[in-house]
Amino acid sequence: MARFHPLPVAGVDRLTDDSVALTLTVPPELREEYRYAAGQHLALRRVVDGLDVRRTYSICSPAPAPDAEGPSTLRVGVRLVEGGAFSTYALKEINAGDELEVMTPAGRFTLDPAPGVYAAIVGGSGITPVLSIMSTLLAREPGARFCLIRSDRTSASTMFLEEVADLKDRYPERLQLVTVLSREEQQAGLPSGRLDRERLNGLLPALLPVERVAGWFLCGPFGLVQGAERALRDLGVLRNRIHEEIFHVDSVAPPPGATTPAHSTVTARLDGRGGTWPVQDGESLLDTVLRNRPDAPYACKGGVCGTCRAFLVSGEVRMDRNFALEREETKAGYVLACQSHPVTEKVELDFDR
Ligand code: FES
């Protein structure tokens, strides 16, 4: 199960005016716990005015090989969100030598290196997990090629510009790099503008053999990911070849008329121990569990990160929204506890499965 540990900050590197990369040191005894797959993220936690504030940030460094030791450092990308409780702190206050509460890696936006053609469409900070995916794949799998299509406002606001250029230098034949800037004309390359569904429909077949791409990785703001997914579906790409990670979605009101049945209870198993507790009207199953088990895993509480994934053992739930679980996972019986409300009087969840 996901756990927090205090990890020292080894360095804070400024990437752009509004973003940094944080490097964290992992002591030898925790290296196996922090072993990660390319594309996973870490939740960071701090207490502000008595409230537990958690945010997830993707790891940007290459993943350790399965037969190598777990990582001695972890590097994540953090972009400033206006008014963001954690990102403001990360950009303005965190220094090398500080300690941060860091959850063990999680997330299923991952790629196991294998030969083939892969592609990503990313916007803004969506480059962060894809940088880890690309660098891991290209280093470990000589039979793999990668096409990165990235969209940013200007080159000055582009995160990991140098790291991506270095990868291109190292793998000129196997990495194809396409940049679209929305607010700046490039001397060479594509005209400026938004990377929307219509534009991608025309662009993608000209760039690569769409039907041969084994995995598409879409990451960034909701609008970009949704437009890219629709463009890929227009081009006949199968749903199971498309992987998505959305970085931020606005909160939504619960659907009208949705209520919790009277006397609802949730039974949950967590880290080998179980319990049964009453669900208060309107609250999510995660909130019920958290009131009784503060160690329940979560990060975003917004249906985006997937940290609160649990197996629905019995009963029925209604999920407000789901931007984290793949269709196969929901079919297999997994739910996001932070988005789930009971439909039946009794619901049973297993966080350990
Ligand atoms: S806590 Fe992030 S999806 Fe539930």
mmCIF file of C-alpha atoms and ligand atoms in Angstrom:
data_model
loop_
_atom_site.group_PDB
_atom_site.id
_atom_site.type_symbol
_atom_site.label_atom_id
_atom_site.label_comp_id
_atom_site.label_asym_id
_atom_site.label_seq_id
_atom_site.Cartn_x
_atom_site.Cartn_y
_atom_site.Cartn_z
ATOM 1 C CA MET A 1 0.000 0.000 0.000
ATOM 2 C CA ALA A 2 1.085 3.567 -0.703
ATOM 3 C CA ARG A 3 2.906 5.176 2.251
ATOM 4 C CA PHE A 4 4.467 8.524 3.090
ATOM 5 C CA HIS A 5 8.075 8.901 4.192
ATOM 6 C CA PRO A 6 10.062 12.089 4.859
ATOM 7 C CA LEU A 7 12.687 12.506 2.112
ATOM 8 C CA PRO A 8 15.389 15.185 1.970
ATOM 9 C CA VAL A 9 15.399 17.650 -0.933
ATOM 10 C CA ALA A 10 18.702 17.319 -2.786
ATOM 11 C CA GLY A 11 18.122 20.190 -5.199
ATOM 12 C CA VAL A 12 15.651 22.644 -6.708
ATOM 13 C CA ASP A 13 16.293 23.483 -10.382
ATOM 14 C CA ARG A 14 14.444 26.315 -12.012
ATOM 15 C CA LEU A 15 13.047 25.186 -15.388
ATOM 16 C CA THR A 16 11.032 28.246 -16.430
ATOM 17 C CA ASP A 17 9.704 31.361 -14.697
ATOM 18 C CA ASP A 18 6.875 29.310 -13.243
ATOM 19 C CA SER A 19 8.247 25.791 -12.860
ATOM 20 C CA VAL A 20 10.948 23.855 -11.031
ATOM 21 C CA ALA A 21 12.288 20.314 -10.857
ATOM 22 C CA LEU A 22 12.657 18.980 -7.309
ATOM 23 C CA THR A 23 15.215 16.250 -6.694
ATOM 24 C CA LEU A 24 14.654 14.089 -3.615
ATOM 25 C CA THR A 25 17.127 11.719 -2.025
ATOM 26 C CA VAL A 26 16.007 8.164 -1.271
ATOM 27 C CA PRO A 27 17.935 6.466 1.565
ATOM 28 C CA PRO A 28 19.168 2.916 0.814
ATOM 29 C CA GLU A 29 16.577 1.238 3.074
ATOM 30 C CA LEU A 30 13.666 2.840 1.139
ATOM 31 C CA ARG A 31 14.927 2.320 -2.417
ATOM 32 C CA GLU A 32 12.793 -0.751 -3.096
ATOM 33 C CA GLU A 33 9.668 1.052 -1.811
ATOM 34 C CA TYR A 34 10.357 3.952 -4.168
ATOM 35 C CA ARG A 35 11.030 1.796 -7.229
ATOM 36 C CA TYR A 36 8.868 3.281 -9.982
ATOM 37 C CA ALA A 37 7.756 2.595 -13.528
ATOM 38 C CA ALA A 38 8.295 5.272 -16.180
ATOM 39 C CA GLY A 39 5.276 7.586 -16.132
ATOM 40 C CA GLN A 40 4.324 7.219 -12.447
ATOM 41 C CA HIS A 41 3.856 10.058 -9.998
ATOM 42 C CA LEU A 42 4.478 10.940 -6.358
ATOM 43 C CA ALA A 43 2.068 12.614 -3.965
ATOM 44 C CA LEU A 44 3.671 15.287 -1.770
ATOM 45 C CA ARG A 45 2.031 16.349 1.470
ATOM 46 C CA ARG A 46 2.184 19.347 3.775
ATOM 47 C CA VAL A 47 -0.062 20.567 6.548
ATOM 48 C CA VAL A 48 -1.407 24.109 6.042
ATOM 49 C CA ASP A 49 -3.520 25.653 8.819
ATOM 50 C CA GLY A 50 -4.207 22.186 10.189
ATOM 51 C CA LEU A 51 -5.319 20.875 6.791
ATOM 52 C CA ASP A 52 -3.572 18.044 5.015
ATOM 53 C CA VAL A 53 -2.687 19.403 1.541
ATOM 54 C CA ARG A 54 -1.605 16.798 -1.022
ATOM 55 C CA ARG A 55 -0.617 17.203 -4.631
ATOM 56 C CA THR A 56 0.681 14.684 -7.143
ATOM 57 C CA TYR A 57 3.667 15.424 -9.352
ATOM 58 C CA SER A 58 4.999 13.195 -12.094
ATOM 59 C CA ILE A 59 8.470 11.762 -11.978
ATOM 60 C CA CYS A 60 10.542 13.021 -14.909
ATOM 61 C CA SER A 61 13.682 10.898 -14.506
ATOM 62 C CA PRO A 62 14.243 7.549 -16.286
ATOM 63 C CA ALA A 63 12.957 4.530 -14.356
ATOM 64 C CA PRO A 64 15.439 2.049 -12.865
ATOM 65 C CA ALA A 65 15.789 -1.222 -14.776
ATOM 66 C CA PRO A 66 13.997 -4.175 -13.107
ATOM 67 C CA ASP A 67 17.312 -5.887 -12.306
ATOM 68 C CA ALA A 68 18.980 -2.708 -10.966
ATOM 69 C CA GLU A 69 18.775 -1.299 -7.449
ATOM 70 C CA GLY A 70 15.813 0.982 -6.637
ATOM 71 C CA PRO A 71 16.370 4.716 -7.297
ATOM 72 C CA SER A 72 18.737 6.761 -5.109
ATOM 73 C CA THR A 73 17.017 9.964 -6.248
ATOM 74 C CA LEU A 74 13.600 10.955 -7.561
ATOM 75 C CA ARG A 75 13.036 14.035 -9.726
ATOM 76 C CA VAL A 76 9.608 15.597 -10.209
ATOM 77 C CA GLY A 77 8.420 18.592 -12.226
ATOM 78 C CA VAL A 78 6.280 21.232 -10.491
ATOM 79 C CA ARG A 79 4.499 24.033 -12.313
ATOM 80 C CA LEU A 80 3.015 26.984 -10.444
ATOM 81 C CA VAL A 81 -0.770 26.955 -10.315
ATOM 82 C CA GLU A 82 -2.274 30.324 -9.499
ATOM 83 C CA GLY A 83 -3.173 30.290 -5.802
ATOM 84 C CA GLY A 84 -1.912 26.670 -5.576
ATOM 85 C CA ALA A 85 -1.206 25.760 -1.944
ATOM 86 C CA PHE A 86 1.580 23.346 -2.788
ATOM 87 C CA SER A 87 3.071 24.680 -6.007
ATOM 88 C CA THR A 88 3.509 28.200 -4.548
ATOM 89 C CA TYR A 89 5.352 26.669 -1.611
ATOM 90 C CA ALA A 90 7.469 24.504 -3.954
ATOM 91 C CA LEU A 91 8.506 27.444 -6.114
ATOM 92 C CA LYS A 92 9.041 30.019 -3.410
ATOM 93 C CA GLU A 93 10.012 28.240 -0.212
ATOM 94 C CA ILE A 94 11.515 24.795 -0.716
ATOM 95 C CA ASN A 95 15.308 24.678 -0.607
ATOM 96 C CA ALA A 96 17.913 21.956 -0.788
ATOM 97 C CA GLY A 97 18.243 20.367 2.639
ATOM 98 C CA ASP A 98 14.521 20.669 3.493
ATOM 99 C CA GLU A 99 12.510 17.544 4.061
ATOM 100 C CA LEU A 100 9.267 16.651 2.258
ATOM 101 C CA GLU A 101 6.589 14.071 3.038
ATOM 102 C CA VAL A 102 6.558 11.895 -0.092
ATOM 103 C CA MET A 103 4.189 9.033 -0.945
ATOM 104 C CA THR A 104 5.524 5.926 -2.615
ATOM 105 C CA PRO A 105 5.074 5.999 -6.430
ATOM 106 C CA ALA A 106 1.666 5.328 -7.957
ATOM 107 C CA GLY A 107 -0.130 5.655 -11.279
ATOM 108 C CA ARG A 108 -0.912 3.539 -14.313
ATOM 109 C CA PHE A 109 0.103 5.976 -17.061
ATOM 110 C CA THR A 110 3.108 3.780 -17.725
ATOM 111 C CA LEU A 111 4.957 2.003 -20.481
ATOM 112 C CA ASP A 112 6.940 -1.211 -20.204
ATOM 113 C CA PRO A 113 9.752 -0.866 -22.743
ATOM 114 C CA ALA A 114 9.168 -3.072 -25.798
ATOM 115 C CA PRO A 115 10.104 -2.758 -29.488
ATOM 116 C CA GLY A 116 7.688 -0.732 -31.616
ATOM 117 C CA VAL A 117 6.532 2.753 -32.489
ATOM 118 C CA TYR A 118 5.127 4.916 -29.680
ATOM 119 C CA ALA A 119 3.843 8.472 -29.623
ATOM 120 C CA ALA A 120 2.804 11.148 -27.162
ATOM 121 C CA ILE A 121 0.736 14.290 -27.458
ATOM 122 C CA VAL A 122 1.392 16.573 -24.499
ATOM 123 C CA GLY A 123 0.557 20.081 -23.423
ATOM 124 C CA GLY A 124 2.488 22.214 -20.919
ATOM 125 C CA SER A 125 3.573 20.292 -17.827
ATOM 126 C CA GLY A 126 2.160 17.121 -19.450
ATOM 127 C CA ILE A 127 5.697 16.598 -20.731
ATOM 128 C CA THR A 128 6.835 15.520 -17.239
ATOM 129 C CA PRO A 129 5.789 11.822 -17.156
ATOM 130 C CA VAL A 130 6.389 11.506 -20.903
ATOM 131 C CA LEU A 131 10.009 12.602 -20.439
ATOM 132 C CA SER A 132 10.463 9.649 -18.089
ATOM 133 C CA ILE A 133 8.632 7.300 -20.492
ATOM 134 C CA MET A 134 10.679 8.412 -23.536
ATOM 135 C CA SER A 135 14.069 8.373 -21.851
ATOM 136 C CA THR A 136 13.434 4.959 -20.275
ATOM 137 C CA LEU A 137 12.140 3.441 -23.516
ATOM 138 C CA LEU A 138 14.889 4.805 -25.780
ATOM 139 C CA ALA A 139 17.675 3.795 -23.385
ATOM 140 C CA ARG A 140 16.410 0.286 -22.742
ATOM 141 C CA GLU A 141 14.866 -0.769 -26.039
ATOM 142 C CA PRO A 142 16.956 -0.296 -29.214
ATOM 143 C CA GLY A 143 14.011 -1.512 -31.326
ATOM 144 C CA ALA A 144 11.707 1.308 -30.154
ATOM 145 C CA ARG A 145 10.945 4.660 -31.773
ATOM 146 C CA PHE A 146 9.128 7.578 -30.217
ATOM 147 C CA CYS A 147 7.306 10.574 -31.676
ATOM 148 C CA LEU A 148 6.732 13.468 -29.260
ATOM 149 C CA ILE A 149 4.209 16.111 -30.241
ATOM 150 C CA ARG A 150 4.218 18.901 -27.693
ATOM 151 C CA SER A 151 2.204 22.042 -27.337
ATOM 152 C CA ASP A 152 3.289 25.039 -25.282
ATOM 153 C CA ARG A 153 2.603 28.749 -25.178
ATOM 154 C CA THR A 154 6.139 30.006 -25.911
ATOM 155 C CA SER A 155 9.605 28.474 -25.906
ATOM 156 C CA ALA A 156 10.424 30.397 -22.701
ATOM 157 C CA SER A 157 7.503 28.726 -20.920
ATOM 158 C CA THR A 158 8.419 25.215 -22.146
ATOM 159 C CA MET A 159 9.396 22.822 -19.356
ATOM 160 C CA PHE A 160 12.345 20.452 -19.861
ATOM 161 C CA LEU A 161 13.366 22.105 -23.117
ATOM 162 C CA GLU A 162 17.029 21.154 -22.658
ATOM 163 C CA GLU A 163 16.350 17.629 -21.439
ATOM 164 C CA VAL A 164 14.205 16.913 -24.501
ATOM 165 C CA ALA A 165 16.820 18.471 -26.825
ATOM 166 C CA ASP A 166 19.513 16.285 -25.202
ATOM 167 C CA LEU A 167 17.415 13.181 -25.826
ATOM 168 C CA LYS A 168 16.953 14.220 -29.456
ATOM 169 C CA ASP A 169 20.749 14.608 -29.787
ATOM 170 C CA ARG A 170 21.311 11.205 -28.234
ATOM 171 C CA TYR A 171 18.686 9.393 -30.337
ATOM 172 C CA PRO A 172 18.385 11.439 -33.559
ATOM 173 C CA GLU A 173 17.054 8.488 -35.575
ATOM 174 C CA ARG A 174 14.634 7.107 -33.027
ATOM 175 C CA LEU A 175 13.135 10.251 -31.495
ATOM 176 C CA GLN A 176 10.940 12.495 -33.600
ATOM 177 C CA LEU A 177 10.191 15.856 -32.023
ATOM 178 C CA VAL A 178 7.348 18.116 -33.124
ATOM 179 C CA THR A 179 6.644 21.377 -31.312
ATOM 180 C CA VAL A 180 3.639 23.650 -31.693
ATOM 181 C CA LEU A 181 3.669 26.988 -29.887
ATOM 182 C CA SER A 182 0.362 28.742 -29.389
ATOM 183 C CA ARG A 183 1.725 32.254 -28.862
ATOM 184 C CA GLU A 184 5.015 32.406 -30.739
ATOM 185 C CA GLU A 185 6.084 31.796 -34.327
ATOM 186 C CA GLN A 186 9.023 29.404 -34.703
ATOM 187 C CA GLN A 187 11.751 30.058 -37.254
ATOM 188 C CA ALA A 188 11.524 26.458 -38.379
ATOM 189 C CA GLY A 189 8.737 24.041 -37.752
ATOM 190 C CA LEU A 190 4.994 24.252 -37.562
ATOM 191 C CA PRO A 191 3.008 27.510 -37.607
ATOM 192 C CA SER A 192 1.742 28.712 -34.233
ATOM 193 C CA GLY A 193 -1.738 27.917 -32.987
ATOM 194 C CA ARG A 194 -3.672 25.521 -30.817
ATOM 195 C CA LEU A 195 -3.230 21.784 -31.073
ATOM 196 C CA ASP A 196 -6.877 20.815 -31.280
ATOM 197 C CA ARG A 197 -8.766 17.848 -32.706
ATOM 198 C CA GLU A 198 -9.076 19.339 -36.174
ATOM 199 C CA ARG A 199 -5.420 20.227 -36.449
ATOM 200 C CA LEU A 200 -4.300 16.836 -35.148
ATOM 201 C CA ASN A 201 -6.552 15.077 -37.647
ATOM 202 C CA GLY A 202 -4.580 16.676 -40.445
ATOM 203 C CA LEU A 203 -1.179 16.593 -38.764
ATOM 204 C CA LEU A 204 -0.858 13.064 -37.375
ATOM 205 C CA PRO A 205 -1.071 11.049 -40.633
ATOM 206 C CA ALA A 206 1.570 13.356 -42.138
ATOM 207 C CA LEU A 207 3.944 12.754 -39.213
ATOM 208 C CA LEU A 208 3.851 9.026 -38.573
ATOM 209 C CA PRO A 209 2.171 5.747 -39.529
ATOM 210 C CA VAL A 210 -0.807 6.198 -37.191
ATOM 211 C CA GLU A 211 -2.042 2.608 -37.566
ATOM 212 C CA ARG A 212 1.349 1.158 -36.530
ATOM 213 C CA VAL A 213 1.653 3.065 -33.247
ATOM 214 C CA ALA A 214 1.571 0.544 -30.395
ATOM 215 C CA GLY A 215 0.793 3.072 -27.651
ATOM 216 C CA TRP A 216 -0.360 6.695 -27.569
ATOM 217 C CA PHE A 217 0.318 8.734 -24.416
ATOM 218 C CA LEU A 218 -1.822 11.830 -23.977
ATOM 219 C CA CYS A 219 -1.019 14.122 -21.094
ATOM 220 C CA GLY A 220 -1.843 17.677 -20.087
ATOM 221 C CA PRO A 221 -4.900 19.834 -19.543
ATOM 222 C CA PHE A 222 -8.326 18.243 -19.967
ATOM 223 C CA GLY A 223 -9.175 20.083 -23.234
ATOM 224 C CA LEU A 224 -5.981 19.011 -24.989
ATOM 225 C CA VAL A 225 -6.242 15.379 -23.901
ATOM 226 C CA GLN A 226 -9.901 15.191 -24.896
ATOM 227 C CA GLY A 227 -9.220 16.780 -28.322
ATOM 228 C CA ALA A 228 -6.289 14.435 -28.938
ATOM 229 C CA GLU A 229 -8.305 11.381 -27.975
ATOM 230 C CA ARG A 230 -11.116 12.372 -30.323
ATOM 231 C CA ALA A 231 -8.651 12.960 -33.156
ATOM 232 C CA LEU A 232 -7.115 9.517 -32.612
ATOM 233 C CA ARG A 233 -10.542 7.892 -32.553
ATOM 234 C CA ASP A 234 -11.432 9.781 -35.780
ATOM 235 C CA LEU A 235 -8.313 8.225 -37.304
ATOM 236 C CA GLY A 236 -9.396 4.717 -36.301
ATOM 237 C CA VAL A 237 -7.014 4.191 -33.353
ATOM 238 C CA LEU A 238 -8.301 1.517 -30.947
ATOM 239 C CA ARG A 239 -9.249 2.700 -27.466
ATOM 240 C CA ASN A 240 -6.883 0.231 -25.785
ATOM 241 C CA ARG A 241 -3.866 1.849 -27.484
ATOM 242 C CA ILE A 242 -4.633 5.238 -25.949
ATOM 243 C CA HIS A 243 -3.354 6.106 -22.447
ATOM 244 C CA GLU A 244 -4.369 9.337 -20.806
ATOM 245 C CA GLU A 245 -3.321 11.407 -17.847
ATOM 246 C CA ILE A 246 -5.101 14.646 -17.082
ATOM 247 C CA PHE A 247 -3.365 17.142 -14.858
ATOM 248 C CA HIS A 248 -6.219 19.282 -13.727
ATOM 249 C CA VAL A 249 -9.987 19.373 -13.991
ATOM 250 C CA ASP A 250 -12.310 21.837 -12.331
ATOM 251 C CA SER A 251 -14.459 20.490 -9.528
ATOM 252 C CA VAL A 252 -18.012 19.502 -10.368
ATOM 253 C CA ALA A 253 -21.252 19.641 -8.418
ATOM 254 C CA PRO A 254 -22.860 16.256 -7.656
ATOM 255 C CA PRO A 255 -25.636 15.273 -10.089
ATOM 256 C CA PRO A 256 -29.044 16.633 -9.008
ATOM 257 C CA GLY A 257 -31.112 14.250 -6.923
ATOM 258 C CA ALA A 258 -28.156 12.027 -5.975
ATOM 259 C CA THR A 259 -28.523 11.016 -2.347
ATOM 260 C CA THR A 260 -26.995 8.440 -0.060
ATOM 261 C CA PRO A 261 -29.434 5.673 1.003
ATOM 262 C CA ALA A 262 -30.387 5.946 4.687
ATOM 263 C CA HIS A 263 -28.342 3.719 7.030
ATOM 264 C CA SER A 264 -25.620 3.117 4.400
ATOM 265 C CA THR A 265 -22.446 1.532 5.599
ATOM 266 C CA VAL A 266 -19.089 0.909 4.018
ATOM 267 C CA THR A 267 -16.896 -2.012 4.968
ATOM 268 C CA ALA A 268 -13.292 -1.462 3.946
ATOM 269 C CA ARG A 269 -10.161 -3.526 4.081
ATOM 270 C CA LEU A 270 -6.961 -1.545 4.243
ATOM 271 C CA ASP A 271 -3.447 -2.764 4.901
ATOM 272 C CA GLY A 272 -4.787 -6.122 6.126
ATOM 273 C CA ARG A 273 -7.286 -4.643 8.608
ATOM 274 C CA GLY A 274 -11.004 -4.117 8.066
ATOM 275 C CA GLY A 275 -13.852 -2.107 9.582
ATOM 276 C CA THR A 276 -17.458 -1.081 8.933
ATOM 277 C CA TRP A 277 -18.620 2.519 9.297
ATOM 278 C CA PRO A 278 -21.793 4.529 8.565
ATOM 279 C CA VAL A 279 -21.696 6.802 5.490
ATOM 280 C CA GLN A 280 -22.964 10.338 6.028
ATOM 281 C CA ASP A 281 -25.259 11.818 3.403
ATOM 282 C CA GLY A 282 -23.311 13.305 0.495
ATOM 283 C CA GLU A 283 -19.847 12.261 1.555
ATOM 284 C CA SER A 284 -17.626 10.075 -0.597
ATOM 285 C CA LEU A 285 -16.676 6.580 0.524
ATOM 286 C CA LEU A 286 -13.088 7.803 0.837
ATOM 287 C CA ASP A 287 -14.179 10.484 3.318
ATOM 288 C CA THR A 288 -16.077 7.903 5.364
ATOM 289 C CA VAL A 289 -13.041 5.639 5.449
ATOM 290 C CA LEU A 290 -10.673 8.545 6.223
ATOM 291 C CA ARG A 291 -12.692 9.591 9.289
ATOM 292 C CA ASN A 292 -11.938 6.164 10.713
ATOM 293 C CA ARG A 293 -8.688 5.245 9.001
ATOM 294 C CA PRO A 294 -6.548 8.338 8.375
ATOM 295 C CA ASP A 295 -4.025 6.127 6.576
ATOM 296 C CA ALA A 296 -6.387 5.548 3.599
ATOM 297 C CA PRO A 297 -4.562 6.393 0.357
ATOM 298 C CA TYR A 298 -5.507 9.500 -1.595
ATOM 299 C CA ALA A 299 -3.904 12.504 -3.224
ATOM 300 C CA CYS A 300 -6.105 14.648 -5.480
ATOM 301 C CA LYS A 301 -9.642 13.811 -4.261
ATOM 302 C CA GLY A 302 -10.684 14.902 -7.749
ATOM 303 C CA GLY A 303 -10.902 11.647 -9.705
ATOM 304 C CA VAL A 304 -7.638 12.376 -11.529
ATOM 305 C CA CYS A 305 -4.689 10.630 -9.860
ATOM 306 C CA GLY A 306 -6.049 7.137 -9.129
ATOM 307 C CA THR A 307 -4.336 6.884 -5.707
ATOM 308 C CA CYS A 308 -7.647 6.020 -3.971
ATOM 309 C CA ARG A 309 -8.374 3.048 -6.271
ATOM 310 C CA ALA A 310 -10.175 0.229 -4.456
ATOM 311 C CA PHE A 311 -11.819 -3.025 -5.469
ATOM 312 C CA LEU A 312 -15.603 -3.098 -5.065
ATOM 313 C CA VAL A 313 -16.154 -6.442 -3.347
ATOM 314 C CA SER A 314 -19.935 -6.129 -2.999
ATOM 315 C CA GLY A 315 -22.729 -3.585 -3.328
ATOM 316 C CA GLU A 316 -23.115 -0.835 -5.895
ATOM 317 C CA VAL A 317 -21.641 2.648 -6.061
ATOM 318 C CA ARG A 318 -22.116 5.762 -8.167
ATOM 319 C CA MET A 319 -18.918 7.502 -9.267
ATOM 320 C CA ASP A 320 -19.165 11.254 -9.860
ATOM 321 C CA ARG A 321 -16.365 11.115 -12.386
ATOM 322 C CA ASN A 322 -13.329 9.117 -13.367
ATOM 323 C CA PHE A 323 -10.296 10.455 -15.198
ATOM 324 C CA ALA A 324 -7.902 7.895 -13.731
ATOM 325 C CA LEU A 325 -9.094 4.335 -14.234
ATOM 326 C CA GLU A 326 -8.890 2.610 -17.586
ATOM 327 C CA ARG A 327 -12.025 0.940 -18.919
ATOM 328 C CA GLU A 328 -10.545 -2.521 -18.164
ATOM 329 C CA GLU A 329 -10.090 -1.560 -14.516
ATOM 330 C CA THR A 330 -13.677 -0.374 -14.035
ATOM 331 C CA LYS A 331 -14.904 -3.503 -15.821
ATOM 332 C CA ALA A 332 -12.780 -5.610 -13.481
ATOM 333 C CA GLY A 333 -14.528 -3.989 -10.501
ATOM 334 C CA TYR A 334 -12.210 -1.144 -9.445
ATOM 335 C CA VAL A 335 -13.596 2.217 -8.364
ATOM 336 C CA LEU A 336 -12.192 5.552 -7.212
ATOM 337 C CA ALA A 337 -13.153 5.823 -3.549
ATOM 338 C CA CYS A 338 -12.914 9.639 -3.638
ATOM 339 C CA GLN A 339 -15.619 9.771 -6.311
ATOM 340 C CA SER A 340 -17.830 6.914 -5.078
ATOM 341 C CA HIS A 341 -21.138 7.176 -3.225
ATOM 342 C CA PRO A 342 -23.214 4.194 -2.122
ATOM 343 C CA VAL A 343 -26.207 3.180 -4.220
ATOM 344 C CA THR A 344 -26.946 0.101 -2.107
ATOM 345 C CA GLU A 345 -27.187 0.217 1.666
ATOM 346 C CA LYS A 346 -24.105 -1.918 2.125
ATOM 347 C CA VAL A 347 -20.899 -1.465 0.176
ATOM 348 C CA GLU A 348 -17.635 -3.317 0.636
ATOM 349 C CA LEU A 349 -14.272 -2.043 -0.609
ATOM 350 C CA ASP A 350 -10.828 -3.614 -0.634
ATOM 351 C CA PHE A 351 -7.921 -1.164 -0.890
ATOM 352 C CA ASP A 352 -5.360 -3.976 -0.737
ATOM 353 C CA ARG A 353 -6.262 -5.709 -4.027
HETATM 354 S S1 FES B 1 -7.573 10.681 -4.719
HETATM 355 FE FE1 FES B 1 -7.031 11.089 -6.768
HETATM 356 S S2 FES B 1 -8.486 9.944 -7.883
HETATM 357 FE FE2 FES B 1 -9.151 9.719 -5.840
#
